[in-house]
PDB file of C-alpha atoms and ligand atoms in Angstrom:
ATOM      1  CA  MET A   1      18.106 -21.378   4.241  1.00 39.00           C
ATOM      2  CA  TYR A   2      20.678 -18.774   3.451  1.00 41.00           C
ATOM      3  CA  SER A   3      23.781 -20.587   2.255  1.00 34.00           C
ATOM      4  CA  ILE A   4      23.167 -19.197  -1.159  1.00 34.00           C
ATOM      5  CA  MET A   5      25.307 -20.723  -3.885  1.00 34.00           C
ATOM      6  CA  ALA A   6      23.849 -18.921  -6.828  1.00 33.00           C
ATOM      7  CA  SER A   7      25.758 -18.544 -10.029  1.00 32.00           C
ATOM      8  CA  TYR A   8      25.127 -16.158 -12.844  1.00 31.00           C
ATOM      9  CA  HIS A   9      23.564 -17.559 -15.963  1.00 31.00           C
ATOM     10  CA  SER A  10      22.977 -15.884 -19.233  1.00 29.00           C
ATOM     11  CA  LEU A  11      19.494 -14.579 -19.801  1.00 29.00           C
ATOM     12  CA  VAL A  12      16.980 -17.187 -20.683  1.00 29.00           C
ATOM     13  CA  SER A  13      15.777 -17.010 -24.209  1.00 28.00           C
ATOM     14  CA  PHE A  14      12.768 -14.870 -24.938  1.00 30.00           C
ATOM     15  CA  LEU A  15       9.803 -17.038 -25.733  1.00 32.00           C
ATOM     16  CA  VAL A  16       6.180 -16.183 -26.136  1.00 33.00           C
ATOM     17  CA  MET A  17       4.082 -19.149 -25.210  1.00 33.00           C
ATOM     18  CA  ALA A  18       0.652 -19.994 -26.467  1.00 33.00           C
ATOM     19  CA  THR A  19      -1.516 -20.344 -23.402  1.00 43.00           C
ATOM     20  CA  THR A  20      -4.832 -19.168 -22.054  1.00 50.00           C
ATOM     21  CA  LEU A  21      -4.255 -15.519 -21.359  1.00 52.00           C
ATOM     22  CA  VAL A  22      -6.781 -12.849 -20.644  1.00 53.00           C
ATOM     23  CA  ALA A  23      -6.472  -9.173 -21.343  1.00 49.00           C
ATOM     24  CA  SER A  24      -7.900  -7.973 -18.085  1.00 52.00           C
ATOM     25  CA  GLN A  25      -7.730  -9.062 -14.481  1.00 57.00           C
ATOM     26  CA  GLN A  26     -10.705 -11.387 -14.473  1.00 72.00           C
ATOM     27  CA  CYS A  27      -9.244 -14.600 -13.133  1.00 88.00           C
ATOM     28  CA  ASP A  28     -10.380 -15.733  -9.675  1.00 93.00           C
ATOM     29  CA  LEU A  29      -8.246 -14.089  -7.007  1.00 93.00           C
ATOM     30  CA  GLN A  30      -6.497 -16.136  -4.328  1.00 97.00           C
ATOM     31  CA  PHE A  31      -5.402 -12.998  -2.481  1.00 95.00           C
ATOM     32  CA  ASP A  32      -5.294  -9.280  -3.171  1.00 91.00           C
ATOM     33  CA  GLY A  33      -2.326  -7.318  -1.813  1.00 89.00           C
ATOM     34  CA  ARG A  34      -3.140  -4.137  -3.708  1.00 84.00           C
ATOM     35  CA  VAL A  35      -3.343  -1.405  -1.110  1.00 81.00           C
ATOM     36  CA  PRO A  36      -6.617   0.507  -0.941  1.00 78.00           C
ATOM     37  CA  SER A  37      -6.031   4.201  -1.471  1.00 70.00           C
ATOM     38  CA  ASP A  38      -7.383   5.106   1.974  1.00 74.00           C
ATOM     39  CA  PHE A  39      -4.772   3.006   3.790  1.00 76.00           C
ATOM     40  CA  ASN A  40      -2.222   4.794   5.948  1.00 73.00           C
ATOM     41  CA  ALA A  41       0.445   3.711   8.407  1.00 68.00           C
ATOM     42  CA  ALA A  42      -2.125   3.291  11.169  1.00 73.00           C
ATOM     43  CA  THR A  43      -4.243   1.019   8.986  1.00 78.00           C
ATOM     44  CA  LEU A  44      -1.251  -1.127   8.208  1.00 76.00           C
ATOM     45  CA  ASN A  45      -0.399  -1.401  11.889  1.00 75.00           C
ATOM     46  CA  THR A  46      -3.718  -3.042  12.727  1.00 81.00           C
ATOM     47  CA  ASP A  47      -5.558  -6.083  11.417  1.00 87.00           C
ATOM     48  CA  ASN A  48      -6.415  -4.770   7.997  1.00 88.00           C
ATOM     49  CA  GLY A  49      -7.231  -7.875   6.012  1.00 90.00           C
ATOM     50  CA  VAL A  50      -4.542  -7.231   3.411  1.00 90.00           C
ATOM     51  CA  PHE A  51      -1.160  -7.579   5.139  1.00 89.00           C
ATOM     52  CA  ASP A  52      -0.188  -9.310   8.372  1.00 87.00           C
ATOM     53  CA  PRO A  53       0.537  -6.458  10.833  1.00 81.00           C
ATOM     54  CA  ASN A  54       3.012  -8.605  12.796  1.00 78.00           C
ATOM     55  CA  ASN A  55       5.572  -9.745  10.209  1.00 76.00           C
ATOM     56  CA  VAL A  56       8.339  -9.199   9.180  1.00 68.00           C
ATOM     57  CA  PHE A  57       9.747  -6.211  11.048  1.00 68.00           C
ATOM     58  CA  GLY A  58      12.467  -5.430  13.528  1.00 58.00           C
ATOM     59  CA  GLN A  59      11.339  -6.662  16.917  1.00 50.00           C
ATOM     60  CA  GLU A  60      13.190  -3.974  18.817  1.00 40.00           C
ATOM     61  CA  VAL A  61      10.860  -1.431  17.276  1.00 39.00           C
ATOM     62  CA  VAL A  62       7.675  -0.939  19.263  1.00 32.00           C
ATOM     63  CA  ARG A  63       4.473  -1.761  17.470  1.00 31.00           C
ATOM     64  CA  VAL A  64       3.307   1.744  16.779  1.00 30.00           C
ATOM     65  CA  LYS A  65       6.548   2.548  14.994  1.00 30.00           C
ATOM     66  CA  ILE A  66       6.762  -0.670  13.060  1.00 32.00           C
ATOM     67  CA  PHE A  67       4.895   0.585  10.114  1.00 35.00           C
ATOM     68  CA  THR A  68       6.889   3.718   9.779  1.00 37.00           C
ATOM     69  CA  ASN A  69       8.819   1.203   7.684  1.00 42.00           C
ATOM     70  CA  VAL A  70       6.035   1.246   5.157  1.00 52.00           C
ATOM     71  CA  ASN A  71       5.323   4.559   3.518  1.00 50.00           C
ATOM     72  CA  ARG A  72       2.562   5.406   1.175  1.00 49.00           C
ATOM     73  CA  VAL A  73       3.701   6.762  -2.116  1.00 51.00           C
ATOM     74  CA  GLU A  74       1.454   9.753  -2.386  1.00 43.00           C
ATOM     75  CA  PRO A  75      -0.768   9.848  -5.439  1.00 40.00           C
ATOM     76  CA  GLY A  76      -0.833  12.672  -7.881  1.00 36.00           C
ATOM     77  CA  LEU A  77       2.857  13.118  -8.442  1.00 35.00           C
ATOM     78  CA  GLY A  78       2.612  12.061 -12.038  1.00 37.00           C
ATOM     79  CA  GLY A  79       4.983   9.176 -11.562  1.00 42.00           C
ATOM     80  CA  PRO A  80       4.718   5.850 -13.262  1.00 44.00           C
ATOM     81  CA  THR A  81       2.121   3.319 -12.262  1.00 46.00           C
ATOM     82  CA  SER A  82       2.565  -0.389 -12.166  1.00 46.00           C
ATOM     83  CA  ARG A  83       0.449  -2.386 -14.527  1.00 43.00           C
ATOM     84  CA  PHE A  84      -1.927  -3.384 -11.766  1.00 47.00           C
ATOM     85  CA  THR A  85      -1.733  -0.480  -9.374  1.00 45.00           C
ATOM     86  CA  ILE A  86      -3.527   2.666 -10.263  1.00 36.00           C
ATOM     87  CA  ILE A  87      -2.719   5.922  -8.568  1.00 32.00           C
ATOM     88  CA  ALA A  88      -6.146   6.778  -7.325  1.00 28.00           C
ATOM     89  CA  ARG A  89      -8.092  10.030  -7.645  1.00 26.00           C
ATOM     90  CA  THR A  90      -5.679  12.314  -9.440  1.00 27.00           C
ATOM     91  CA  GLN A  91      -4.690  10.274 -12.457  1.00 31.00           C
ATOM     92  CA  PRO A  92      -7.497   9.773 -14.933  1.00 31.00           C
ATOM     93  CA  PRO A  93      -8.166   6.108 -15.509  1.00 32.00           C
ATOM     94  CA  LEU A  94      -7.591   4.956 -19.058  1.00 32.00           C
ATOM     95  CA  ASP A  95     -10.903   3.187 -18.870  1.00 33.00           C
ATOM     96  CA  THR A  96     -13.281   2.246 -16.107  1.00 32.00           C
ATOM     97  CA  ASP A  97     -11.793  -1.215 -15.619  1.00 34.00           C
ATOM     98  CA  PHE A  98      -8.457   0.429 -15.081  1.00 37.00           C
ATOM     99  CA  ASP A  99      -9.316   2.327 -11.915  1.00 41.00           C
ATOM    100  CA  VAL A 100      -8.933  -0.238  -9.202  1.00 50.00           C
ATOM    101  CA  GLY A 101      -8.339   2.518  -6.628  1.00 64.00           C
ATOM    102  CA  THR A 102      -5.143   1.177  -5.153  1.00 72.00           C
ATOM    103  CA  ILE A 103      -1.810   2.760  -4.337  1.00 74.00           C
ATOM    104  CA  PRO A 104       1.817   1.687  -4.399  1.00 78.00           C
ATOM    105  CA  ILE A 105       3.600   1.568  -1.055  1.00 80.00           C
ATOM    106  CA  GLU A 106       7.232   1.680  -0.122  1.00 82.00           C
ATOM    107  CA  VAL A 107       8.989  -0.705   2.247  1.00 85.00           C
ATOM    108  CA  THR A 108      12.077   0.817   3.837  1.00 84.00           C
ATOM    109  CA  ILE A 109      14.870  -0.449   6.067  1.00 87.00           C
ATOM    110  CA  SER A 110      17.025   1.330   8.632  1.00 86.00           C
ATOM    111  CA  ASP A 111      19.704   0.323  11.121  1.00 88.00           C
ATOM    112  CA  ASP A 112      16.864  -0.822  13.393  1.00 83.00           C
ATOM    113  CA  SER A 113      15.410  -3.297  10.916  1.00 86.00           C
ATOM    114  CA  ILE A 114      16.719  -6.337  12.765  1.00 87.00           C
ATOM    115  CA  PHE A 115      14.214  -9.163  12.780  1.00 85.00           C
ATOM    116  CA  ALA A 116      14.080 -11.436  15.821  1.00 81.00           C
ATOM    117  CA  PRO A 117      11.632 -14.289  15.242  1.00 78.00           C
ATOM    118  CA  SER A 118      12.547 -15.544  18.728  1.00 78.00           C
ATOM    119  CA  ALA A 119      14.694 -14.362  21.649  1.00 78.00           C
ATOM    120  CA  ASP A 120      17.594 -16.616  20.619  1.00 81.00           C
ATOM    121  CA  ASN A 121      17.260 -15.902  16.911  1.00 83.00           C
ATOM    122  CA  VAL A 122      18.145 -12.257  16.480  1.00 87.00           C
ATOM    123  CA  GLN A 123      19.043 -11.810  12.819  1.00 90.00           C
ATOM    124  CA  THR A 124      21.828  -9.303  13.284  1.00 92.00           C
ATOM    125  CA  GLY A 125      23.357 -10.143   9.898  1.00 95.00           C
ATOM    126  CA  PHE A 126      20.283  -8.897   8.052  1.00 93.00           C
ATOM    127  CA  ARG A 127      18.390  -5.666   7.785  1.00 92.00           C
ATOM    128  CA  ARG A 128      14.906  -6.564   6.674  1.00 89.00           C
ATOM    129  CA  ALA A 129      11.307  -5.455   6.488  1.00 87.00           C
ATOM    130  CA  GLU A 130       8.744  -7.388   4.484  1.00 88.00           C
ATOM    131  CA  LEU A 131       5.037  -7.428   3.879  1.00 89.00           C
ATOM    132  CA  LEU A 132       3.245 -10.752   4.247  1.00 92.00           C
ATOM    133  CA  ILE A 133      -0.260 -11.374   2.981  1.00 95.00           C
ATOM    134  CA  ALA A 134      -2.783 -11.670   5.836  1.00 94.00           C
ATOM    135  CA  SER A 135      -4.364 -14.867   4.497  1.00 97.00           C
ATOM    136  CA  ASN A 136      -1.048 -16.546   3.611  1.00 97.00           C
ATOM    137  CA  ASP A 137      -0.389 -18.601   6.755  1.00 96.00           C
ATOM    138  CA  GLY A 138       2.033 -21.071   5.197  1.00 97.00           C
ATOM    139  CA  THR A 139      -0.418 -23.899   4.535  1.00 98.00           C
ATOM    140  CA  ASP A 140      -3.236 -22.045   2.765  1.00 98.00           C
ATOM    141  CA  ALA A 141      -4.347 -22.495  -0.843  1.00 98.00           C
ATOM    142  CA  SER A 142      -2.001 -19.809  -2.181  1.00 98.00           C
ATOM    143  CA  THR A 143       0.647 -22.533  -2.486  1.00 98.00           C
ATOM    144  CA  THR A 144      -1.493 -25.346  -3.898  1.00 98.00           C
ATOM    145  CA  GLY A 145      -2.792 -26.070  -7.387  1.00 98.00           C
ATOM    146  CA  VAL A 146      -1.698 -23.609 -10.062  1.00 98.00           C
ATOM    147  CA  LYS A 147      -1.433 -19.964  -9.098  1.00 98.00           C
ATOM    148  CA  THR A 148      -0.008 -16.804 -10.689  1.00 96.00           C
ATOM    149  CA  LEU A 149       1.627 -14.297  -8.372  1.00 96.00           C
ATOM    150  CA  HIS A 150       1.704 -10.687  -9.588  1.00 93.00           C
ATOM    151  CA  PHE A 151       3.873  -7.899  -8.184  1.00 92.00           C
ATOM    152  CA  SER A 152       5.583  -4.725  -9.363  1.00 90.00           C
ATOM    153  CA  VAL A 153       8.759  -3.139  -8.012  1.00 91.00           C
ATOM    154  CA  MET A 154      10.337   0.263  -8.517  1.00 90.00           C
ATOM    155  CA  LYS A 155      13.394   2.039  -7.153  1.00 92.00           C
ATOM    156  CA  ASP A 156      13.134   5.073  -4.886  1.00 87.00           C
ATOM    157  CA  ALA A 157      15.852   7.467  -6.061  1.00 87.00           C
ATOM    158  CA  SER A 158      15.886   9.097  -2.632  1.00 85.00           C
ATOM    159  CA  ARG A 159      16.502   5.795  -0.839  1.00 89.00           C
ATOM    160  CA  PRO A 160      18.872   3.837  -3.082  1.00 96.00           C
ATOM    161  CA  LEU A 161      20.024   0.330  -2.240  1.00 98.00           C
ATOM    162  CA  ASN A 162      23.740  -0.329  -1.765  1.00 98.00           C
ATOM    163  CA  LEU A 163      24.550  -2.710  -4.565  1.00 98.00           C
ATOM    164  CA  THR A 164      27.651  -3.990  -2.793  1.00 98.00           C
ATOM    165  CA  HIS A 165      25.132  -6.050  -0.844  1.00 98.00           C
ATOM    166  CA  GLU A 166      22.689  -8.761  -1.878  1.00 98.00           C
ATOM    167  CA  TYR A 167      18.987  -8.043  -1.500  1.00 98.00           C
ATOM    168  CA  GLN A 168      15.925 -10.257  -1.613  1.00 98.00           C
ATOM    169  CA  LEU A 169      12.873  -8.284  -2.690  1.00 97.00           C
ATOM    170  CA  VAL A 170      10.224 -10.948  -3.269  1.00 98.00           C
ATOM    171  CA  PHE A 171      10.387 -14.603  -2.325  1.00 98.00           C
ATOM    172  CA  LEU A 172       8.412 -17.662  -1.357  1.00 98.00           C
ATOM    173  CA  GLU A 173       9.849 -19.227   1.797  1.00 98.00           C
ATOM    174  CA  SER A 174       8.827 -22.845   2.369  1.00 98.00           C
ATOM    175  CA  ASN A 175       6.684 -23.619   5.395  1.00 98.00           C
ATOM    176  CA  ASP A 176       9.606 -25.447   7.095  1.00 97.00           C
ATOM    177  CA  PHE A 177      11.915 -22.480   6.312  1.00 95.00           C
ATOM    178  CA  SER A 178      14.320 -24.825   4.499  1.00 97.00           C
ATOM    179  CA  THR A 179      14.352 -23.034   1.150  1.00 98.00           C
ATOM    180  CA  ASN A 180      13.041 -20.263  -1.052  1.00 98.00           C
ATOM    181  CA  GLN A 181      11.223 -21.852  -3.989  1.00 98.00           C
ATOM    182  CA  PHE A 182      11.799 -18.676  -5.988  1.00 98.00           C
ATOM    183  CA  VAL A 183      13.401 -15.354  -5.105  1.00 98.00           C
ATOM    184  CA  LEU A 184      13.780 -11.987  -6.823  1.00 98.00           C
ATOM    185  CA  LYS A 185      17.190 -10.576  -5.943  1.00 98.00           C
ATOM    186  CA  THR A 186      19.258  -7.543  -6.792  1.00 98.00           C
ATOM    187  CA  GLY A 187      22.718  -6.327  -5.882  1.00 98.00           C
ATOM    188  CA  THR A 188      25.850  -8.446  -5.570  1.00 98.00           C
ATOM    189  CA  ILE A 189      24.765 -12.034  -5.061  1.00 97.00           C
ATOM    190  CA  LEU A 190      26.710 -13.794  -2.312  1.00 95.00           C
ATOM    191  CA  GLY A 191      28.738 -16.731  -3.565  1.00 90.00           C
ATOM    192  CA  ALA A 192      28.152 -15.826  -7.186  1.00 91.00           C
ATOM    193  CA  ASP A 193      29.838 -13.843  -9.912  1.00 91.00           C
ATOM    194  CA  THR A 194      27.432 -10.948 -10.462  1.00 95.00           C
ATOM    195  CA  ALA A 195      28.145  -9.337 -13.829  1.00 95.00           C
ATOM    196  CA  ASP A 196      26.071  -6.217 -13.077  1.00 98.00           C
ATOM    197  CA  PRO A 197      24.651  -5.818  -9.565  1.00 98.00           C
ATOM    198  CA  ASP A 198      22.091  -3.289 -10.832  1.00 98.00           C
ATOM    199  CA  THR A 199      19.987  -6.146 -12.156  1.00 98.00           C
ATOM    200  CA  LEU A 200      16.765  -7.815 -11.099  1.00 98.00           C
ATOM    201  CA  GLN A 201      17.431 -11.533 -11.045  1.00 98.00           C
ATOM    202  CA  LEU A 202      14.668 -14.043 -10.503  1.00 98.00           C
ATOM    203  CA  PHE A 203      16.062 -17.333  -9.247  1.00 98.00           C
ATOM    204  CA  GLY A 204      14.389 -20.700  -8.902  1.00 98.00           C
ATOM    205  CA  ASN A 205      14.633 -22.878  -5.797  1.00 98.00           C
ATOM    206  CA  VAL A 206      17.792 -21.833  -3.953  1.00 98.00           C
ATOM    207  CA  ASN A 207      18.458 -25.398  -2.808  1.00 97.00           C
ATOM    208  CA  ALA A 208      19.274 -26.358  -6.393  1.00 96.00           C
ATOM    209  CA  ASN A 209      23.004 -26.420  -7.056  1.00 91.00           C
ATOM    210  CA  PRO A 210      23.320 -23.978  -8.620  1.00 92.00           C
ATOM    211  CA  PRO A 211      19.927 -22.225  -8.484  1.00 95.00           C
ATOM    212  CA  GLN A 212      18.478 -21.531 -11.929  1.00 97.00           C
ATOM    213  CA  THR A 213      18.300 -17.950 -13.110  1.00 97.00           C
ATOM    214  CA  LEU A 214      14.738 -17.939 -14.411  1.00 98.00           C
ATOM    215  CA  PHE A 215      14.823 -14.355 -15.674  1.00 98.00           C
ATOM    216  CA  ALA A 216      17.009 -11.258 -15.371  1.00 98.00           C
ATOM    217  CA  THR A 217      16.566  -7.654 -16.453  1.00 98.00           C
ATOM    218  CA  PRO A 218      18.317  -4.340 -15.731  1.00 98.00           C
ATOM    219  CA  PHE A 219      16.825  -2.645 -12.658  1.00 98.00           C
ATOM    220  CA  THR A 220      16.098   0.557 -14.578  1.00 96.00           C
ATOM    221  CA  GLU A 221      15.124   3.507 -12.396  1.00 92.00           C
ATOM    222  CA  ASP A 222      11.873   5.470 -12.668  1.00 85.00           C
ATOM    223  CA  VAL A 223       9.868   2.600 -14.106  1.00 85.00           C
ATOM    224  CA  PHE A 224       7.748  -0.069 -12.490  1.00 87.00           C
ATOM    225  CA  HIS A 225       8.988  -3.561 -13.246  1.00 92.00           C
ATOM    226  CA  ASN A 226       5.929  -5.798 -13.438  1.00 91.00           C
ATOM    227  CA  PHE A 227       6.219  -9.525 -12.838  1.00 94.00           C
ATOM    228  CA  ALA A 228       3.802 -12.408 -12.997  1.00 94.00           C
ATOM    229  CA  VAL A 229       5.081 -15.788 -11.899  1.00 98.00           C
ATOM    230  CA  THR A 230       2.955 -18.843 -12.593  1.00 98.00           C
ATOM    231  CA  LEU A 231       3.639 -21.505 -10.006  1.00 98.00           C
ATOM    232  CA  ASP A 232       2.376 -25.035 -10.616  1.00 98.00           C
ATOM    233  CA  PHE A 233       2.515 -26.665  -7.205  1.00 98.00           C
ATOM    234  CA  ASP A 234       1.517 -30.068  -8.651  1.00 98.00           C
ATOM    235  CA  ALA A 235       3.752 -30.267 -11.733  1.00 98.00           C
ATOM    236  CA  LEU A 236       6.512 -28.298  -9.899  1.00 98.00           C
ATOM    237  CA  THR A 237       7.070 -25.702 -12.604  1.00 98.00           C
ATOM    238  CA  THR A 238       7.451 -21.944 -12.903  1.00 98.00           C
ATOM    239  CA  GLN A 239       6.813 -19.548 -15.786  1.00 98.00           C
ATOM    240  CA  VAL A 240       7.795 -15.875 -15.773  1.00 98.00           C
ATOM    241  CA  PHE A 241       5.960 -12.940 -17.373  1.00 95.00           C
ATOM    242  CA  TYR A 242       7.292  -9.382 -17.323  1.00 94.00           C
ATOM    243  CA  SER A 243       6.600  -5.833 -18.515  1.00 90.00           C
ATOM    244  CA  GLN A 244       7.287  -2.218 -17.545  1.00 88.00           C
ATOM    245  CA  ASP A 245       4.856   0.473 -16.373  1.00 81.00           C
ATOM    246  CA  ASN A 246       1.517   0.102 -18.141  1.00 78.00           C
ATOM    247  CA  ASP A 247       2.611  -2.374 -20.798  1.00 83.00           C
ATOM    248  CA  ALA A 248       0.882  -5.722 -20.866  1.00 85.00           C
ATOM    249  CA  LEU A 249       2.857  -8.619 -19.472  1.00 90.00           C
ATOM    250  CA  VAL A 250       4.730 -10.817 -21.936  1.00 93.00           C
ATOM    251  CA  ALA A 251       5.933 -14.376 -21.305  1.00 96.00           C
ATOM    252  CA  GLN A 252       9.694 -14.433 -20.822  1.00 98.00           C
ATOM    253  CA  THR A 253      10.174 -18.149 -20.307  1.00 98.00           C
ATOM    254  CA  GLU A 254       8.620 -21.434 -21.096  1.00 97.00           C
ATOM    255  CA  THR A 255       7.120 -23.466 -18.280  1.00 98.00           C
ATOM    256  CA  LEU A 256      10.338 -24.387 -16.491  1.00 98.00           C
ATOM    257  CA  ALA A 257      10.908 -27.263 -14.078  1.00 98.00           C
ATOM    258  CA  ASN A 258      11.407 -25.719 -10.625  1.00 98.00           C
ATOM    259  CA  ASP A 259      10.739 -27.346  -7.262  1.00 98.00           C
ATOM    260  CA  VAL A 260       8.018 -25.179  -5.750  1.00 98.00           C
ATOM    261  CA  SER A 261       6.907 -27.804  -3.216  1.00 98.00           C
ATOM    262  CA  GLY A 262       6.791 -27.111   0.513  1.00 98.00           C
ATOM    263  CA  GLN A 263       4.074 -24.420   0.626  1.00 98.00           C
ATOM    264  CA  GLY A 264       5.039 -21.415   2.757  1.00 98.00           C
ATOM    265  CA  GLN A 265       4.708 -17.642   2.687  1.00 97.00           C
ATOM    266  CA  PHE A 266       5.335 -14.942   0.094  1.00 97.00           C
ATOM    267  CA  HIS A 267       7.505 -12.026   1.230  1.00 95.00           C
ATOM    268  CA  PHE A 268       7.527  -8.555  -0.365  1.00 92.00           C
ATOM    269  CA  GLY A 269      10.075  -6.057   0.918  1.00 91.00           C
ATOM    270  CA  VAL A 270      13.759  -5.466   1.449  1.00 92.00           C
ATOM    271  CA  LEU A 271      15.991  -8.156   2.948  1.00 94.00           C
ATOM    272  CA  LYS A 272      19.559  -6.853   2.910  1.00 96.00           C
ATOM    273  CA  LYS A 273      22.264  -9.432   3.523  1.00 98.00           C
ATOM    274  CA  GLY A 274      25.494  -8.548   5.290  1.00 98.00           C
ATOM    275  CA  LEU A 275      29.015  -9.111   4.051  1.00 98.00           C
ATOM    276  CA  ASN A 276      31.653 -11.592   5.271  1.00 95.00           C
ATOM    277  CA  GLY A 277      29.112 -13.593   7.247  1.00 94.00           C
ATOM    278  CA  GLY A 278      30.819 -16.917   6.580  1.00 92.00           C
ATOM    279  CA  ASP A 279      28.634 -19.908   7.385  1.00 91.00           C
ATOM    280  CA  ASP A 280      26.111 -17.847   9.336  1.00 94.00           C
ATOM    281  CA  ILE A 281      25.190 -14.776   7.371  1.00 94.00           C
ATOM    282  CA  VAL A 282      21.902 -14.539   9.301  1.00 94.00           C
ATOM    283  CA  LYS A 283      23.793 -13.542  12.433  1.00 94.00           C
ATOM    284  CA  ASN A 284      27.324 -12.672  11.343  1.00 95.00           C
ATOM    285  CA  GLY A 285      26.852 -10.670   8.164  1.00 96.00           C
ATOM    286  CA  GLU A 286      28.403  -7.207   8.447  1.00 97.00           C
ATOM    287  CA  GLN A 287      26.141  -4.220   7.928  1.00 97.00           C
ATOM    288  CA  GLU A 288      27.176  -0.605   7.585  1.00 96.00           C
ATOM    289  CA  GLN A 289      25.497   2.061   9.740  1.00 96.00           C
ATOM    290  CA  GLY A 290      23.183   4.805   8.534  1.00 95.00           C
ATOM    291  CA  ILE A 291      20.934   2.684   6.327  1.00 92.00           C
ATOM    292  CA  ASP A 292      17.956   4.460   4.729  1.00 89.00           C
ATOM    293  CA  GLU A 293      16.861   2.354   1.788  1.00 90.00           C
ATOM    294  CA  GLY A 294      13.575   1.420   0.230  1.00 89.00           C
ATOM    295  CA  ILE A 295      11.730  -0.264  -2.610  1.00 89.00           C
ATOM    296  CA  ILE A 296       8.303   0.699  -3.928  1.00 86.00           C
ATOM    297  CA  PHE A 297       5.773  -2.075  -4.452  1.00 86.00           C
ATOM    298  CA  GLY A 298       2.513  -2.165  -6.338  1.00 84.00           C
ATOM    299  CA  GLY A 299       0.068  -4.574  -7.849  1.00 85.00           C
ATOM    300  CA  ILE A 300       0.561  -7.486  -5.487  1.00 90.00           C
ATOM    301  CA  PHE A 301      -2.073 -10.164  -5.982  1.00 91.00           C
ATOM    302  CA  GLU A 302      -2.380 -13.842  -6.742  1.00 95.00           C
ATOM    303  CA  GLU A 303      -4.854 -15.436  -9.097  1.00 94.00           C
ATOM    304  CA  ASP A 304      -5.998 -18.975  -9.717  1.00 96.00           C
ATOM    305  CA  SER A 305      -4.470 -20.288 -12.943  1.00 97.00           C
ATOM    306  CA  SER A 306      -5.683 -23.886 -12.587  1.00 96.00           C
ATOM    307  CA  SER A 307      -7.771 -23.446 -15.721  1.00 94.00           C
ATOM    308  CA  GLY A 308      -4.974 -21.548 -17.485  1.00 93.00           C
ATOM    309  CA  CYS A 309      -6.236 -18.069 -16.651  1.00 93.00           C
ATOM    310  CA  ILE A 310      -3.446 -15.489 -16.412  1.00 92.00           C
ATOM    311  CA  SER A 311      -4.071 -11.723 -16.418  1.00 88.00           C
ATOM    312  CA  LEU A 312      -1.735  -9.830 -18.708  1.00 85.00           C
ATOM    313  CA  SER A 313      -3.199  -6.411 -17.946  1.00 73.00           C
ATOM    314  CA  VAL A 314      -5.854  -4.850 -15.775  1.00 58.00           C
TER     315      VAL A 314
HETATM  316  C1  LIG B 401      27.936   0.181   0.671  1.00 73.48           C
HETATM  317  O1  LIG B 401      28.207  -0.906   1.504  1.00 73.48           O
HETATM  318  C2  LIG B 401      29.581  -1.090   1.791  1.00 73.48           C
HETATM  319  C3  LIG B 401      29.692  -2.372   2.565  1.00 73.48           C
HETATM  320  O2  LIG B 401      28.786  -2.420   3.652  1.00 73.48           O
HETATM  321  C4  LIG B 401      30.100   0.101   2.555  1.00 73.48           C
HETATM  322  O3  LIG B 401      31.479  -0.062   2.810  1.00 73.48           O
HETATM  323  C5  LIG B 401      29.884   1.357   1.736  1.00 73.48           C
HETATM  324  O4  LIG B 401      30.230   2.493   2.484  1.00 73.48           O
HETATM  325  C6  LIG B 401      28.428   1.478   1.323  1.00 73.48           C
HETATM  326  N1  LIG B 401      28.284   2.566   0.369  1.00 73.48           N
HETATM  327  C7  LIG B 401      27.433   3.556   0.537  1.00 73.48           C
HETATM  328  C8  LIG B 401      27.380   4.585  -0.535  1.00 73.48           C
HETATM  329  O5  LIG B 401      26.720   3.629   1.530  1.00 73.48           O
END
């Protein structure tokens, strides 16, 4: 589902909702995509229990090279940390609960990042590499009940995106591949009037006409942008929480109607759409050569919010 007809909306109003929120990450976890600090490329290339080693990467790249697309961000550089990802070992934890011993990782794309889910479906219009959660098979409990998905994203100044293009950084793709129930985008949105492409825009279901802009914020460099998205798969609603670096998350929206039905898989990475692709941007989108771009991720996990539990900080 890539005939995106998004339009730009003004920012939703800033509302702090009264709900059951907890100060530390103590809700039941559905999955944990925080990367243990001893992971390396080889770990990621094998069954590792955190991410699926087979998806989504360019199929022309042999297996052993696939995860050169995913680079550890080395600890100890004094950079920012996402709210839920602690740079292990070298940065003193603020308190013992804080040191969860996980590291941010970077997902990069190159000219070779052409995904081919089958021999007759070579996605030449895209450059993409995404992390999928090992347990998230499309029909598992991560897309039932009420769940809160957490993730943090940061720019890599040495591998900037090209904001002439549209990018999908995080999205839920329905199990029949017919829609994205929500999607975090940046860059120039195809089919829309993008006021400032250097913006993180979180859209609701892209089959809505037009898709709702649930939340938008400048994609400031050198800070982690922390998101929590509460998805009610029964009531079909979405609520967005956001903060930067180590600040606690703050509700940015009310509980908004948004069709999150259809289960599916969460994607975390860089999906760069081509230009002038017409009706088939998956195959016909034009991509420049010499791509070396990346986004840093941290703090990916999902918790069970069926009883109203949402973690605002570690
Ligand atoms: C950005 O992308 C456009 C369109 O693909 C291309 O013409 C341009 O050269 C790119 N800019 C940079 C700095 O790579």
